[in-house]
Short mmCIF file of C-alpha atoms in Angstrom, two decimals:
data_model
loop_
_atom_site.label_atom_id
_atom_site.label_comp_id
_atom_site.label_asym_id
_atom_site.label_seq_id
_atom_site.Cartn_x
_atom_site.Cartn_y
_atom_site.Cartn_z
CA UNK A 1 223.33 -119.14 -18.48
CA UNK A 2 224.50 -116.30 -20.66
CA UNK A 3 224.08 -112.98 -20.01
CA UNK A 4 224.21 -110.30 -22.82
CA UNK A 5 226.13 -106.88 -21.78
CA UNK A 6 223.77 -104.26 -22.39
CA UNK A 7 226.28 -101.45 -21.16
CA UNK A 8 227.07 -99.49 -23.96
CA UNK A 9 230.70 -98.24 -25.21
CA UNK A 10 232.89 -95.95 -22.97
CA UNK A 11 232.51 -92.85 -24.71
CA UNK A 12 235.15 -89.88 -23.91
CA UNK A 13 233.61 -86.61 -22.14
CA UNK A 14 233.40 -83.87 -24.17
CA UNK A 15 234.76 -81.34 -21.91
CA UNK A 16 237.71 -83.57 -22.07
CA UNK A 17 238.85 -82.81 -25.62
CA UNK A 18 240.74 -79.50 -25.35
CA UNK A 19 242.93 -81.37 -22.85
CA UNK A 20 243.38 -83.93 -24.92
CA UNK A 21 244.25 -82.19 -28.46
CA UNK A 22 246.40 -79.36 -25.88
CA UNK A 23 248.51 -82.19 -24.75
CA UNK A 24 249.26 -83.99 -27.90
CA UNK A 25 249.97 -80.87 -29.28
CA UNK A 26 252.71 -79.96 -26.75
CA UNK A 27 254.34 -83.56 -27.24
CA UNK A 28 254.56 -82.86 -31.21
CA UNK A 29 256.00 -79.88 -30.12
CA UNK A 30 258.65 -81.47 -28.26
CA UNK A 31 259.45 -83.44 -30.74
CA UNK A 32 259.28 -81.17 -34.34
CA UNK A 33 258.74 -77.78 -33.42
CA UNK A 34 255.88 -75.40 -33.74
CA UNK A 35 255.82 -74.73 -37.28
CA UNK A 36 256.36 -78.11 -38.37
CA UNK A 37 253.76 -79.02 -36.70
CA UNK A 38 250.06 -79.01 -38.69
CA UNK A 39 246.68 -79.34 -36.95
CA UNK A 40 246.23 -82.27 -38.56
CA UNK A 41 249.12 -84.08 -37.31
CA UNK A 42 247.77 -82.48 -33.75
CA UNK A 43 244.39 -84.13 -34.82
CA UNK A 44 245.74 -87.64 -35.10
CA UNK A 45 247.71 -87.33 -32.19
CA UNK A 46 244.79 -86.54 -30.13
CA UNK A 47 243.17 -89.77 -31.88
CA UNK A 48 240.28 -87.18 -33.49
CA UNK A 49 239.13 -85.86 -36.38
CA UNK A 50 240.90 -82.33 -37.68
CA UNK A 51 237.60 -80.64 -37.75
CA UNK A 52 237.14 -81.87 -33.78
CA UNK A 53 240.05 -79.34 -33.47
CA UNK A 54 238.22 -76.63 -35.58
CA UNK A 55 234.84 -76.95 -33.05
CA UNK A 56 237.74 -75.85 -30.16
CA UNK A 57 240.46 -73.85 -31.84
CA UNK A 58 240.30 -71.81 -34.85
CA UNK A 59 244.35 -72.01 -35.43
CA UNK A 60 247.18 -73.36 -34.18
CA UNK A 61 248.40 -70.73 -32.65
CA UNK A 62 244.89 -70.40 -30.20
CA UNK A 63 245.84 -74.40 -29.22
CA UNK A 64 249.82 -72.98 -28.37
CA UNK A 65 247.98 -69.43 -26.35
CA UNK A 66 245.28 -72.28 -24.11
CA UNK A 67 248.31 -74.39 -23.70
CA UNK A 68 250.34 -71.65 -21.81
CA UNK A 69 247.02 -70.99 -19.91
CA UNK A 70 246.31 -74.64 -19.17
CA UNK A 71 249.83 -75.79 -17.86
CA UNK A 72 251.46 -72.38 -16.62
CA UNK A 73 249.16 -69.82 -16.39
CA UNK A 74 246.32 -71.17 -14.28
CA UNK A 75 248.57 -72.89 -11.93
CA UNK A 76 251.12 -70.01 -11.47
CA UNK A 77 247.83 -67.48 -10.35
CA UNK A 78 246.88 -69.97 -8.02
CA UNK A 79 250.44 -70.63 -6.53
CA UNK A 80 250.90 -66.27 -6.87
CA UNK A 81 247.41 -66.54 -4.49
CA UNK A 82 249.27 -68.61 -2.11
CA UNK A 83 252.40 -66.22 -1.69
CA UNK A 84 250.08 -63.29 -1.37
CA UNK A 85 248.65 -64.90 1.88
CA UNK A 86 251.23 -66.99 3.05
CA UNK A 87 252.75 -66.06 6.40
CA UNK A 88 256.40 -65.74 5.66
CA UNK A 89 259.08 -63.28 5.38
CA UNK A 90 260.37 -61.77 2.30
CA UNK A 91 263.78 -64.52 1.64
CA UNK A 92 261.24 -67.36 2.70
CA UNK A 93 258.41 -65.63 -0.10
CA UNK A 94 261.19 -64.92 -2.35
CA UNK A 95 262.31 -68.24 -2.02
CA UNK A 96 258.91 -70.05 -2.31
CA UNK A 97 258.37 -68.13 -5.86
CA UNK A 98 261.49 -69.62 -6.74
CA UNK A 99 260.54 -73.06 -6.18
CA UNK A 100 257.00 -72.11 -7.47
CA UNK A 101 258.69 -71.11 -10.75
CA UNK A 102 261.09 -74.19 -11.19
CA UNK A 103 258.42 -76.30 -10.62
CA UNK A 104 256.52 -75.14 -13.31
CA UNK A 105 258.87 -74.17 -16.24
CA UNK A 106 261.50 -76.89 -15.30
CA UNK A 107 259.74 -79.65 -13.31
CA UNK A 108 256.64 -80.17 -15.11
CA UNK A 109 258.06 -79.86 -18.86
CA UNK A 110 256.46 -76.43 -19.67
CA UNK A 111 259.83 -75.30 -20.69
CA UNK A 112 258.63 -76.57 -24.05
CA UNK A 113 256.94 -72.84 -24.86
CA UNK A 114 259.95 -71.14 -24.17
CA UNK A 115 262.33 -73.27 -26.47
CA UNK A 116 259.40 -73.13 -29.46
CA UNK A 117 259.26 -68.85 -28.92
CA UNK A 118 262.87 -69.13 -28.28
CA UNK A 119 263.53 -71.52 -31.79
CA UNK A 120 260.49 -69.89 -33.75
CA UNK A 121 259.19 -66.27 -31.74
CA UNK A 122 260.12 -64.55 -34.66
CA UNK A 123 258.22 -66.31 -37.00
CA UNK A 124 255.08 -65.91 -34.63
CA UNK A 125 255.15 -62.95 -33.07
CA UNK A 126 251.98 -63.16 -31.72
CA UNK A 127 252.65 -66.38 -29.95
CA UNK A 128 255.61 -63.77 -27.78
CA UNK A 129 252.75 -61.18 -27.39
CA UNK A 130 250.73 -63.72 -26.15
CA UNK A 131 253.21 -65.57 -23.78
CA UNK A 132 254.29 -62.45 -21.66
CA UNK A 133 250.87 -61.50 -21.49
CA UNK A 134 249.91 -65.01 -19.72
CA UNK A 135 253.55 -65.73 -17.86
CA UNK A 136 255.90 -62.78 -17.92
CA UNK A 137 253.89 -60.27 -16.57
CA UNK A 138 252.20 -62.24 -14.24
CA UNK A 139 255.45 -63.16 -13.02
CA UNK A 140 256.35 -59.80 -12.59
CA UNK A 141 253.12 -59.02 -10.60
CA UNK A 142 253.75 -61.26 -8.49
CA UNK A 143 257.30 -60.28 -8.03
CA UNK A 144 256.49 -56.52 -7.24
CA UNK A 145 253.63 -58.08 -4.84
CA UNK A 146 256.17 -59.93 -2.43
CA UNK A 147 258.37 -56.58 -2.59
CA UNK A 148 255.64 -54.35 -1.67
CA UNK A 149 254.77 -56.70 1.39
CA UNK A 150 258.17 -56.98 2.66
CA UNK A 151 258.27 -52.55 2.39
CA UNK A 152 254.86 -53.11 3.86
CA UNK A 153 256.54 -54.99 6.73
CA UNK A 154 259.76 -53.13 7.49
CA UNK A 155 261.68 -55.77 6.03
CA UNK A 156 262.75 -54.16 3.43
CA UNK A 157 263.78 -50.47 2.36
CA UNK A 158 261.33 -48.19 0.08
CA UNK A 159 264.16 -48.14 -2.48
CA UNK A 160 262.98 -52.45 -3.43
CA UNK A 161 259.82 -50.96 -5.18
CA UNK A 162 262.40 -49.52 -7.49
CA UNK A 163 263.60 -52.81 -8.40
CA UNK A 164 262.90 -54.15 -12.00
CA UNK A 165 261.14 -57.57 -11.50
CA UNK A 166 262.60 -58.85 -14.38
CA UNK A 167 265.77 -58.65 -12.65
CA UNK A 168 264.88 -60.90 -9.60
CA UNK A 169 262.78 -63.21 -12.15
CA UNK A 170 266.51 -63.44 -14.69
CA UNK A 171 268.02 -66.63 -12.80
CA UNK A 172 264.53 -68.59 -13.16
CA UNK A 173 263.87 -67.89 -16.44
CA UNK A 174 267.43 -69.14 -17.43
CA UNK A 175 267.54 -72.19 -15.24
CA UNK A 176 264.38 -72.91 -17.24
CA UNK A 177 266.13 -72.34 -20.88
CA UNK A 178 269.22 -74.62 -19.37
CA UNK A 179 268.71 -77.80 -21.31
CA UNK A 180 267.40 -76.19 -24.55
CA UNK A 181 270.30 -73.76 -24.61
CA UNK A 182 273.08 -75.94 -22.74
CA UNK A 183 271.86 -79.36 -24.19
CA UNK A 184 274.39 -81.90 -22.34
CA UNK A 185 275.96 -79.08 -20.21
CA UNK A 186 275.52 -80.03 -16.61
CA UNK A 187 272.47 -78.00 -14.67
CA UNK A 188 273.46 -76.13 -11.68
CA UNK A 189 272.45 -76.91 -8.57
CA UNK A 190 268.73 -74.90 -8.58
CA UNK A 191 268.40 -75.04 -5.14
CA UNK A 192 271.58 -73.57 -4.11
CA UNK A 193 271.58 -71.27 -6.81
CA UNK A 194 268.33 -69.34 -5.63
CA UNK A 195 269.67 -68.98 -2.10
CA UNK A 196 272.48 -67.32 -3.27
CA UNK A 197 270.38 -64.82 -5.58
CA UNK A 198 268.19 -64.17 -2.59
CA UNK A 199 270.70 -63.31 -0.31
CA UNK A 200 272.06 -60.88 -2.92
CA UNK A 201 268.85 -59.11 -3.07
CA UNK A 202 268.88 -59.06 0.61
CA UNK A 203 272.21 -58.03 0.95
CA UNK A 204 270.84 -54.62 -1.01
CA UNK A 205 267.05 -54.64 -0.28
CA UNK A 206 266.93 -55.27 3.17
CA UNK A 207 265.82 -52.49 5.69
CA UNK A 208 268.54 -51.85 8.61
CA UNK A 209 266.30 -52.27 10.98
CA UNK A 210 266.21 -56.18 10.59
#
């Protein structure tokens, strides 16, 4: 006896489709560069039609800003959320944004925005506008958050609230250009390297009464 299938074809969820066209869009990317890149090609690399894309993102340059959301911004608030209640001191929080940080710019591949504003922020200026909106000064929040708690704490002296964040964040941000700027030049050893910047901070930032 034969019987006839009556389940119908496996059709993708719509919800699914900014994922989709985000990520082919980052591999093409990878591969040619932002400007090279049309929404068209992203179209066929998502396996859709070009005005699919249109019914999600209006340019190309809205696909690049919910890509920085999608794969760096959403995760790094949730991970800032978790150092903002975590029950550390200030090297272990210091060193746990660290890790947080290499895990998402170098780990995970989302290096790729900083090599296309890197290669091409000049041509798209709104795409820089747009990144240290989303990343940088998030970063920096968070950065200024784990220094408050540690003056909070008597860990460390008043004087770390002076500190520019952007000079604590330096070392992860160019661990995370290494291979883009340093193509073929052995990394440094990440781990290792942190430490050391921590205990510099330390060595200036941290209250005598420790």
């Amino acid at each position: 006896m034969v019987f006839e299938c009556s389940r119908k074809p496996r059709q993708r969820r719509k919800e699914a489709r900014p994922s989709e066209i985000i990520a082919a869009a980052v591999e093409l990317w990878k591969e040619r560069g932002f400007a090279a890149t049309r929404l068209e090609d992203i179209a066929k690399g998502a396996g859709i039609a070009k005005g699919t894309v249109y019914r999600y993102f209006p340019s190309k340059e809205a696909v690049f800003e919910a890509a920085v959301e999608e794969q760096i911004a959403s995760t790094t608030m949730g991970r800032a959320d978790d150092l903002r209640t975590a029950n550390a001191n200030s090297e272990e929080m210091l060193l746990r944004y660290f890790e947080n940080v290499r895990a998402e710019l170098v780990d995970s591949g989302s290096f790729i925005f900083l090599k296309v504003l890197l290669a091409e922020g000049h041509r798209f200026p709104d795409l820089v506008r747009k990144y240290e909106d989303l990343v940088i000064k998030n970063g920096a929040d968070v950065v200024r958050g784990i220094l408050r708690r540690g003056v909070d704490r008597g860990e460390l002296k008043p004087q770390a609230m002076n500190l520019d964040p952007t000079l604590v964040m330096a070392p992860a941000m160019m661990l995370s250009l290494w291979g883009t700027v340093f193509d073929g030049i052995q990394v440094p050893d990440v781990q290792h390297m942190h430490h050391q910047h921590v205990a510099l901070l330390l060595s200036s930032l941290q209250s005598e009464a420790i």
